[in-house]
Short mmCIF file of C-alpha atoms in Angstrom, two decimals:
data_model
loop_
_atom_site.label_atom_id
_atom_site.label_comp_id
_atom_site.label_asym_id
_atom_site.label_seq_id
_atom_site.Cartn_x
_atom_site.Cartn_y
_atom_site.Cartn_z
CA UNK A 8 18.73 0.56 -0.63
CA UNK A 9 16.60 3.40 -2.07
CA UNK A 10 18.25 6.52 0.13
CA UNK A 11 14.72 8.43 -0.63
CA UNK A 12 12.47 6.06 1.16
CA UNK A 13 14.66 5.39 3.58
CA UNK A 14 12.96 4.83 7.13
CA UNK A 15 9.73 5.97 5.66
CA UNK A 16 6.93 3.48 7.45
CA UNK A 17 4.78 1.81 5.00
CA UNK A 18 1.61 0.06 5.91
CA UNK A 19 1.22 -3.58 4.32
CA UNK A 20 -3.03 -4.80 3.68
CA UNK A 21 -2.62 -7.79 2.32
CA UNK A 22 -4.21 -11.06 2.24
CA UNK A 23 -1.81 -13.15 0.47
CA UNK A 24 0.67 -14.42 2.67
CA UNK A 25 3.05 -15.03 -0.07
CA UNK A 26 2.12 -11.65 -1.40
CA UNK A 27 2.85 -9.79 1.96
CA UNK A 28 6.02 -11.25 2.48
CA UNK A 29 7.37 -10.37 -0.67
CA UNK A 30 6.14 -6.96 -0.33
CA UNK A 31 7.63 -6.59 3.08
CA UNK A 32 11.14 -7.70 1.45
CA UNK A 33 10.67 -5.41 -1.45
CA UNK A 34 10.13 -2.53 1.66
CA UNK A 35 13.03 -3.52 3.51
CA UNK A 36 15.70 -3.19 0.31
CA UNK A 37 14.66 0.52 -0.08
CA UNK A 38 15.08 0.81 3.11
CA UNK A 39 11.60 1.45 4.53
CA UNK A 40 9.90 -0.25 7.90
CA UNK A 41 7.14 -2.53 6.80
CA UNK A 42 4.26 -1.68 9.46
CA UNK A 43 2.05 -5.38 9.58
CA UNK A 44 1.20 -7.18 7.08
CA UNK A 45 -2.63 -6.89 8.14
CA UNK A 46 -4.37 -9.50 6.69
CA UNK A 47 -7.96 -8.35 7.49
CA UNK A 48 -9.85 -5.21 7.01
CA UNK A 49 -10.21 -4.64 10.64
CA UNK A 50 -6.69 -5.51 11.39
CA UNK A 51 -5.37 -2.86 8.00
CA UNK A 52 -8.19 -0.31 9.76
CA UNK A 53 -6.74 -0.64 13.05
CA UNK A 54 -3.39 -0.05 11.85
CA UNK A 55 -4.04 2.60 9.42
CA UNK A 56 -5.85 4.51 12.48
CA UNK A 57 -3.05 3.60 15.29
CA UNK A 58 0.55 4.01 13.76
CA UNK A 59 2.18 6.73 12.51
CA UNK A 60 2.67 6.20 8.98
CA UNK A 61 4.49 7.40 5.91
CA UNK A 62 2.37 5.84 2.96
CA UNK A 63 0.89 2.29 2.59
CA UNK A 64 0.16 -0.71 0.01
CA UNK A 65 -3.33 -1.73 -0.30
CA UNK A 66 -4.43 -4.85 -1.76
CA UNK A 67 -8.03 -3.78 -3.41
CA UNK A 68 -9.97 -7.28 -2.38
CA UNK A 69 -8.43 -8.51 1.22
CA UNK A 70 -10.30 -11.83 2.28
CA UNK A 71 -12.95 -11.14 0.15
CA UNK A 72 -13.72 -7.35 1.49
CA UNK A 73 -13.38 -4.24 -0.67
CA UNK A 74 -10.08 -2.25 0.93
CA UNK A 75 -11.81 1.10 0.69
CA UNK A 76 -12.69 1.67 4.60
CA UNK A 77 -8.58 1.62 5.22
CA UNK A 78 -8.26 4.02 1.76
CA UNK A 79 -10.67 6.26 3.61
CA UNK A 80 -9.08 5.99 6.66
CA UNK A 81 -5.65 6.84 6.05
CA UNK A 82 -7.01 10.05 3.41
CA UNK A 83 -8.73 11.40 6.47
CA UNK A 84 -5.32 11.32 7.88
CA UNK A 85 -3.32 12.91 5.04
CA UNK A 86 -1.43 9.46 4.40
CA UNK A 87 -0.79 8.43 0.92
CA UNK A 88 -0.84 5.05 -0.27
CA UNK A 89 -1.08 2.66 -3.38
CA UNK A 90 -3.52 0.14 -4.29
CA UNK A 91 -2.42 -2.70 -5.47
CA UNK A 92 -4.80 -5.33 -7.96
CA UNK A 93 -4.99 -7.91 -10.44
CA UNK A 94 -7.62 -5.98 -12.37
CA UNK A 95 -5.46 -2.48 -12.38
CA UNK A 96 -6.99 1.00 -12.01
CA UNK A 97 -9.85 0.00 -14.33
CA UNK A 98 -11.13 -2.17 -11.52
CA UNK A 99 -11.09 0.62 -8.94
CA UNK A 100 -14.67 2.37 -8.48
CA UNK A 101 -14.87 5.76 -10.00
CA UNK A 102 -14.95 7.64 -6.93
CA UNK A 103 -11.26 5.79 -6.13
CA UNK A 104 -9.78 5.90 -10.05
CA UNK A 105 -6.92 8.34 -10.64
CA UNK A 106 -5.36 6.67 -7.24
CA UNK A 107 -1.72 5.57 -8.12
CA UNK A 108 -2.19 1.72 -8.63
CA UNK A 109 0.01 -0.84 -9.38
CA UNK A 110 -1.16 -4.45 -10.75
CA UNK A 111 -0.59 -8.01 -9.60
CA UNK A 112 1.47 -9.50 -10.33
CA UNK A 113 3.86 -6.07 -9.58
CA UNK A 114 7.51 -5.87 -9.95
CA UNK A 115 10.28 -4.12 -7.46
CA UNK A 116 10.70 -1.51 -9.69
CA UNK A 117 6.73 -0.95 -9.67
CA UNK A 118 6.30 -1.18 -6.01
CA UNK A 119 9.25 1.58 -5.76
CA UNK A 120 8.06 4.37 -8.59
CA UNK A 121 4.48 4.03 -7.15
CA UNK A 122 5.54 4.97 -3.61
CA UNK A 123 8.04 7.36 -4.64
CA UNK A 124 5.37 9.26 -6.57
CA UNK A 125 2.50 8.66 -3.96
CA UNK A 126 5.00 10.19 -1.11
CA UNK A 127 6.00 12.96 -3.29
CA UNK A 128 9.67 11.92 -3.15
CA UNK A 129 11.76 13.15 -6.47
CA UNK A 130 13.58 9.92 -8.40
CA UNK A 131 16.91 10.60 -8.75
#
């Protein structure tokens, strides 16, 4: 368990059911509450607007939809978050590039150092 995440709430969008439940075991060995999976847009917006959060892993393309409306979202709030894609930061729009971003297919260690530097938490 990763003592700095610890019970830190992290928002899952993801489409890939496969995809979210690894994610949400990667979350629970460091220790943090996985908050869905949303598998939709509306369902990651809903979430993102409705639960009080501590950072959150976006998947860039969710059924076919562009993730941005959650990115927005949960910036307006002050929440930080990491997208995650098979096409890596290049893919991201400019107004979205410089985001941390990790790509498919990610590894623990990837998942961790992208939240830890998206939440601002020192690795140790």
């Amino acid at each position: 368990m990763t003592q700095e995440l610890a019970g830190r709430r992290i928002l899952i969008v993801e489409d890939e059911s496969l995809v979210a439940m690894l994610l949400e075991t990667i979350l629970e060995d460091m220790g943090c509450t996985p908050v869905g999976p949303a598998s939709s847009i509306d369902e990651g917006l809903r979430l993102a607007t409705s639960e009080q959060l501590d950072g959150a892993l976006l998947d860039v393309n969710v059924a076919g939809r562009q993730i941005f409306p959650v990115a927005e979202a949960l910036r307006d709030r002050g929440v930080p978050f990491v997208f995650s894609t098979g096409y890596g930061e290049g893919g991201l729009p400019d107004e979205w590039r410089g985001q941390r971003t990790i790509q498919k297919p990610f590894t623990e260690s990837a998942v961790h150092e992208a939240l830890m530097a998206a939440i601002g938490v020192a690795n140790v």
